Amino acid sequence: MTTGPRRANQGGGVQSVERTFELLELMADAGGEVTLSELAERSGLPLPTIHRIIRTLVNSGYARQQPSRRYALGPRLIRLGETASRALGSWARPYLAELTEVTGESANMAVLDGEQIVYVAQVPSPHSMRMFTEVGRRVDAHATAVGKAVMATMPSDEVTQLLSRTAMNPQTERTITDVEAMQEELGRIREQGYAIDDGEQEVGVRCYAVAVPGAPAGAGISISGPEGRMTRIATDEVIPLMQRLAKDLSAELSATA
């Protein structure tokens, strides 16, 4: 079914540029690889227009044509993404530092990339026993608090499409591996305003996360630590702090856009 262009030309923007980024985002939404007809169906743009834009992207290395005649995101996007991630991490670090100072636990920021969460910043806990997540690490979204917090901001049909592109493999015996069960979990997250990873990614580790509202890409901040310490955290005090920091970070990102 044709959905039509997702955004109109506003504020005097260059239409061809807007269309180019729309097609790149649609490719990413589809898991990074699509046909021209799929792009036409999802964007509502004419096939000749799509073909012209895609050929330009292929020639410049931002897309590539597969032997199957499907088109995939190109390697030149990697450098752009890495640079953007570093910038995003630098903006987030002061907010994460405040979160670590108050809670004593490691604070992280991550963004949704396809079906995975990518960590872009961390401020580690001062405890000798702490959670350390390497910046740049990728993990399946369904097994993380940040992933669930971000998915809870998305329409249910988009979540279903996202989860259908992954096997929802269990990381521990607590990992949610069923789409319907995940939709129920996301409903609870929407009601309470935060997500929990209770040993779903790693045994003995608990994580709390909130989404960064209105972030250019689905993003969230979290705190994580050993289950024994995390159960003593007063969520009625910490969650409002996390929500405030996420809102402040969102405002800074919007101001720099």
Tab-separated table of C-alpha atoms in Angstrom:
chain	number	residue	atom	x	y	z
A	1	MET	CA	0.000	0.000	0.000
A	2	THR	CA	1.331	3.418	-0.901
A	3	THR	CA	1.872	5.571	2.126
A	4	GLY	CA	2.934	8.725	0.293
A	5	PRO	CA	5.907	10.953	1.088
A	6	ARG	CA	6.558	11.066	4.799
A	7	ARG	CA	7.353	14.748	4.939
A	8	ALA	CA	6.427	17.742	2.854
A	9	ASN	CA	8.782	20.314	1.488
A	10	GLN	CA	8.784	22.926	4.225
A	11	GLY	CA	10.680	26.089	4.978
A	12	GLY	CA	12.145	26.466	1.495
A	13	GLY	CA	14.050	23.172	1.664
A	14	VAL	CA	15.543	21.687	-1.493
A	15	GLN	CA	13.066	19.022	-2.563
A	16	SER	CA	15.616	16.715	-4.211
A	17	VAL	CA	17.705	16.667	-1.025
A	18	GLU	CA	14.650	15.931	1.109
A	19	ARG	CA	13.681	13.095	-1.206
A	20	THR	CA	17.196	11.665	-1.119
A	21	PHE	CA	17.240	11.484	2.666
A	22	GLU	CA	13.696	10.111	2.709
A	23	LEU	CA	14.794	7.219	0.483
A	24	LEU	CA	17.867	6.547	2.633
A	25	GLU	CA	15.682	6.430	5.734
A	26	LEU	CA	13.228	4.089	4.024
A	27	MET	CA	16.125	1.803	3.101
A	28	ALA	CA	17.277	1.815	6.703
A	29	ASP	CA	13.736	1.122	7.944
A	30	ALA	CA	13.593	-1.885	5.622
A	31	GLY	CA	16.754	-3.358	7.104
A	32	GLY	CA	19.189	-1.711	4.700
A	33	GLU	CA	18.172	-3.402	1.435
A	34	VAL	CA	15.171	-2.809	-0.878
A	35	THR	CA	13.989	-2.872	-4.477
A	36	LEU	CA	13.039	0.226	-6.432
A	37	SER	CA	9.409	-0.884	-6.500
A	38	GLU	CA	9.405	-1.212	-2.703
A	39	LEU	CA	10.777	2.320	-2.406
A	40	ALA	CA	8.078	3.566	-4.773
A	41	GLU	CA	5.355	1.848	-2.774
A	42	ARG	CA	6.592	3.205	0.554
A	43	SER	CA	7.473	6.730	-0.550
A	44	GLY	CA	4.797	7.478	-3.127
A	45	LEU	CA	7.457	8.931	-5.424
A	46	PRO	CA	7.522	8.140	-9.172
A	47	LEU	CA	9.841	5.310	-10.222
A	48	PRO	CA	11.893	7.519	-12.598
A	49	THR	CA	12.559	9.961	-9.731
A	50	ILE	CA	13.611	7.149	-7.411
A	51	HIS	CA	15.840	5.594	-10.074
A	52	ARG	CA	17.601	8.910	-10.706
A	53	ILE	CA	18.244	9.498	-7.000
A	54	ILE	CA	19.410	5.930	-6.356
A	55	ARG	CA	21.813	5.985	-9.306
A	56	THR	CA	23.340	9.176	-7.920
A	57	LEU	CA	23.721	7.527	-4.502
A	58	VAL	CA	25.310	4.437	-6.073
A	59	ASN	CA	27.763	6.507	-8.095
A	60	SER	CA	28.840	8.398	-4.964
A	61	GLY	CA	29.116	5.295	-2.757
A	62	TYR	CA	26.153	6.004	-0.485
A	63	ALA	CA	24.214	3.062	-1.930
A	64	ARG	CA	25.159	-0.074	-3.843
A	65	GLN	CA	23.369	-2.452	-6.168
A	66	GLN	CA	23.330	-6.095	-5.155
A	67	PRO	CA	23.617	-9.000	-7.647
A	68	SER	CA	19.924	-9.614	-6.870
A	69	ARG	CA	19.211	-6.120	-8.277
A	70	ARG	CA	18.148	-4.940	-4.837
A	71	TYR	CA	19.748	-1.768	-3.479
A	72	ALA	CA	21.587	-1.550	-0.164
A	73	LEU	CA	23.020	1.248	1.947
A	74	GLY	CA	26.581	2.027	0.905
A	75	PRO	CA	29.862	2.026	2.833
A	76	ARG	CA	30.390	5.800	2.635
A	77	LEU	CA	27.523	6.213	5.119
A	78	ILE	CA	29.625	4.506	7.802
A	79	ARG	CA	31.955	7.474	8.255
A	80	LEU	CA	29.030	9.865	8.469
A	81	GLY	CA	27.310	7.691	11.046
A	82	GLU	CA	30.431	7.284	13.156
A	83	THR	CA	31.075	11.025	13.173
A	84	ALA	CA	27.457	11.778	14.077
A	85	SER	CA	27.603	9.200	16.884
A	86	ARG	CA	30.696	10.841	18.371
A	87	ALA	CA	29.016	14.242	18.274
A	88	LEU	CA	25.870	12.846	19.873
A	89	GLY	CA	27.962	11.205	22.576
A	90	SER	CA	29.749	14.442	23.399
A	91	TRP	CA	26.423	16.255	23.813
A	92	ALA	CA	25.067	13.489	26.033
A	93	ARG	CA	28.053	13.102	28.354
A	94	PRO	CA	27.277	15.958	30.798
A	95	TYR	CA	23.756	14.599	31.293
A	96	LEU	CA	25.067	11.089	31.827
A	97	ALA	CA	27.642	12.414	34.310
A	98	GLU	CA	24.869	13.945	36.411
A	99	LEU	CA	22.969	10.674	36.330
A	100	THR	CA	26.021	8.704	37.464
A	101	GLU	CA	26.778	11.220	40.203
A	102	VAL	CA	23.277	10.876	41.650
A	103	THR	CA	22.845	7.107	41.270
A	104	GLY	CA	26.412	5.843	41.553
A	105	GLU	CA	25.813	3.558	38.554
A	106	SER	CA	27.011	3.541	34.948
A	107	ALA	CA	24.981	5.774	32.655
A	108	ASN	CA	24.647	5.179	28.929
A	109	MET	CA	23.179	6.708	25.818
A	110	ALA	CA	22.241	4.538	22.856
A	111	VAL	CA	20.425	4.915	19.548
A	112	LEU	CA	18.298	2.522	17.530
A	113	ASP	CA	19.928	1.424	14.274
A	114	GLY	CA	17.746	-1.050	12.399
A	115	GLU	CA	16.965	-3.867	14.819
A	116	GLN	CA	19.898	-3.106	17.088
A	117	ILE	CA	20.834	-0.626	19.764
A	118	VAL	CA	24.198	1.113	19.365
A	119	TYR	CA	25.846	2.642	22.433
A	120	VAL	CA	27.217	6.106	21.681
A	121	ALA	CA	28.291	7.335	25.134
A	122	GLN	CA	28.914	6.094	28.657
A	123	VAL	CA	29.946	7.532	32.001
A	124	PRO	CA	31.139	4.608	34.161
A	125	SER	CA	30.212	3.993	37.782
A	126	PRO	CA	32.841	4.792	40.434
A	127	HIS	CA	32.258	1.345	42.006
A	128	SER	CA	34.954	-1.264	41.480
A	129	MET	CA	32.206	-3.702	40.420
A	130	ARG	CA	30.420	-1.881	37.627
A	131	MET	CA	28.913	-2.306	34.202
A	132	PHE	CA	31.133	-1.308	31.300
A	133	THR	CA	29.673	-1.028	27.800
A	134	GLU	CA	32.066	-0.237	24.982
A	135	VAL	CA	30.988	2.756	22.900
A	136	GLY	CA	30.029	1.425	19.483
A	137	ARG	CA	28.786	-1.894	20.831
A	138	ARG	CA	25.670	-3.258	19.130
A	139	VAL	CA	23.057	-5.416	20.846
A	140	ASP	CA	19.620	-6.623	19.810
A	141	ALA	CA	16.990	-4.037	20.748
A	142	HIS	CA	14.479	-6.540	22.154
A	143	ALA	CA	16.867	-7.611	24.929
A	144	THR	CA	17.740	-4.145	26.255
A	145	ALA	CA	15.997	-1.513	28.348
A	146	VAL	CA	16.989	1.259	25.924
A	147	GLY	CA	15.698	-0.757	22.983
A	148	LYS	CA	12.367	-1.319	24.677
A	149	ALA	CA	12.117	2.331	25.769
A	150	VAL	CA	12.653	3.469	22.179
A	151	MET	CA	10.284	0.881	20.696
A	152	ALA	CA	7.602	2.046	23.144
A	153	THR	CA	7.608	5.421	21.352
A	154	MET	CA	6.954	3.784	17.970
A	155	PRO	CA	3.626	2.740	16.410
A	156	SER	CA	2.817	-0.915	17.085
A	157	ASP	CA	2.923	-1.869	13.405
A	158	GLU	CA	6.437	-0.446	13.044
A	159	VAL	CA	7.547	-2.413	16.103
A	160	THR	CA	6.098	-5.590	14.605
A	161	GLN	CA	7.971	-4.955	11.348
A	162	LEU	CA	11.190	-4.301	13.251
A	163	LEU	CA	10.885	-7.464	15.328
A	164	SER	CA	9.951	-9.538	12.284
A	165	ARG	CA	13.375	-8.764	10.820
A	166	THR	CA	15.134	-10.412	13.743
A	167	ALA	CA	14.914	-13.876	15.265
A	168	MET	CA	14.450	-12.324	18.749
A	169	ASN	CA	17.116	-14.692	19.984
A	170	PRO	CA	17.268	-15.201	23.765
A	171	GLN	CA	20.305	-13.690	25.480
A	172	THR	CA	19.280	-15.187	28.838
A	173	GLU	CA	16.318	-17.227	30.037
A	174	ARG	CA	14.546	-13.935	30.845
A	175	THR	CA	14.750	-12.439	27.340
A	176	ILE	CA	11.381	-11.738	25.729
A	177	THR	CA	11.350	-13.724	22.479
A	178	ASP	CA	7.724	-13.387	21.351
A	179	VAL	CA	6.317	-10.415	19.405
A	180	GLU	CA	2.974	-10.439	21.210
A	181	ALA	CA	4.663	-10.597	24.613
A	182	MET	CA	6.909	-7.694	23.603
A	183	GLN	CA	3.908	-5.615	22.522
A	184	GLU	CA	2.379	-6.198	25.971
A	185	GLU	CA	5.669	-5.180	27.593
A	186	LEU	CA	5.795	-1.997	25.508
A	187	GLY	CA	2.259	-1.161	26.626
A	188	ARG	CA	3.407	-1.336	30.250
A	189	ILE	CA	6.412	0.840	29.434
A	190	ARG	CA	4.182	3.496	27.876
A	191	GLU	CA	2.068	3.557	31.037
A	192	GLN	CA	4.929	3.749	33.531
A	193	GLY	CA	7.234	5.942	31.451
A	194	TYR	CA	10.387	3.822	31.646
A	195	ALA	CA	11.748	0.415	30.671
A	196	ILE	CA	13.545	-2.275	32.652
A	197	ASP	CA	16.041	-4.880	31.510
A	198	ASP	CA	15.874	-7.368	34.375
A	199	GLY	CA	18.639	-9.783	33.459
A	200	GLU	CA	17.371	-10.040	29.873
A	201	GLN	CA	20.676	-9.079	28.233
A	202	GLU	CA	23.071	-10.369	30.873
A	203	VAL	CA	22.450	-12.514	33.953
A	204	GLY	CA	22.702	-10.548	37.200
A	205	VAL	CA	22.448	-7.127	35.542
A	206	ARG	CA	19.544	-4.714	35.789
A	207	CYS	CA	19.028	-1.597	33.709
A	208	TYR	CA	16.512	1.271	33.716
A	209	ALA	CA	15.987	3.377	30.590
A	210	VAL	CA	13.892	6.236	29.224
A	211	ALA	CA	13.558	7.461	25.665
A	212	VAL	CA	14.933	10.834	24.599
A	213	PRO	CA	11.780	12.534	23.304
A	214	GLY	CA	11.902	13.866	19.772
A	215	ALA	CA	15.473	12.717	19.116
A	216	PRO	CA	16.425	12.752	15.408
A	217	ALA	CA	17.003	9.003	15.671
A	218	GLY	CA	15.352	6.787	18.255
A	219	ALA	CA	17.518	7.299	21.336
A	220	GLY	CA	17.458	6.659	25.044
A	221	ILE	CA	19.497	7.016	28.210
A	222	SER	CA	19.926	4.359	30.870
A	223	ILE	CA	21.618	3.335	34.079
A	224	SER	CA	22.870	-0.186	34.646
A	225	GLY	CA	24.558	-2.138	37.380
A	226	PRO	CA	24.598	-5.371	39.377
A	227	GLU	CA	21.098	-6.523	40.232
A	228	GLY	CA	21.744	-6.383	43.984
A	229	ARG	CA	22.614	-2.682	43.936
A	230	MET	CA	20.030	-1.711	41.328
A	231	THR	CA	17.144	-3.150	43.358
A	232	ARG	CA	17.975	-0.630	46.097
A	233	ILE	CA	17.596	2.364	43.760
A	234	ALA	CA	14.515	4.470	44.525
A	235	THR	CA	12.867	4.490	41.105
A	236	ASP	CA	10.290	7.071	42.214
A	237	GLU	CA	13.193	9.527	42.551
A	238	VAL	CA	15.576	8.350	39.825
A	239	ILE	CA	13.101	7.896	36.981
A	240	PRO	CA	11.856	11.518	37.146
A	241	LEU	CA	15.513	12.614	37.095
A	242	MET	CA	16.176	10.466	34.017
A	243	GLN	CA	13.085	11.843	32.302
A	244	ARG	CA	14.158	15.424	33.040
A	245	LEU	CA	17.679	14.802	31.733
A	246	ALA	CA	16.296	13.128	28.604
A	247	LYS	CA	14.017	16.114	28.002
A	248	ASP	CA	16.896	18.578	28.520
A	249	LEU	CA	19.116	16.599	26.185
A	250	SER	CA	16.354	16.548	23.583
A	251	ALA	CA	16.069	20.341	23.833
A	252	GLU	CA	19.823	20.712	23.257
A	253	LEU	CA	19.755	18.383	20.274
A	254	SER	CA	16.835	20.341	18.801
A	255	ALA	CA	18.662	23.619	19.321
A	256	THR	CA	21.707	22.338	17.418
A	257	ALA	CA	19.671	20.870	14.554
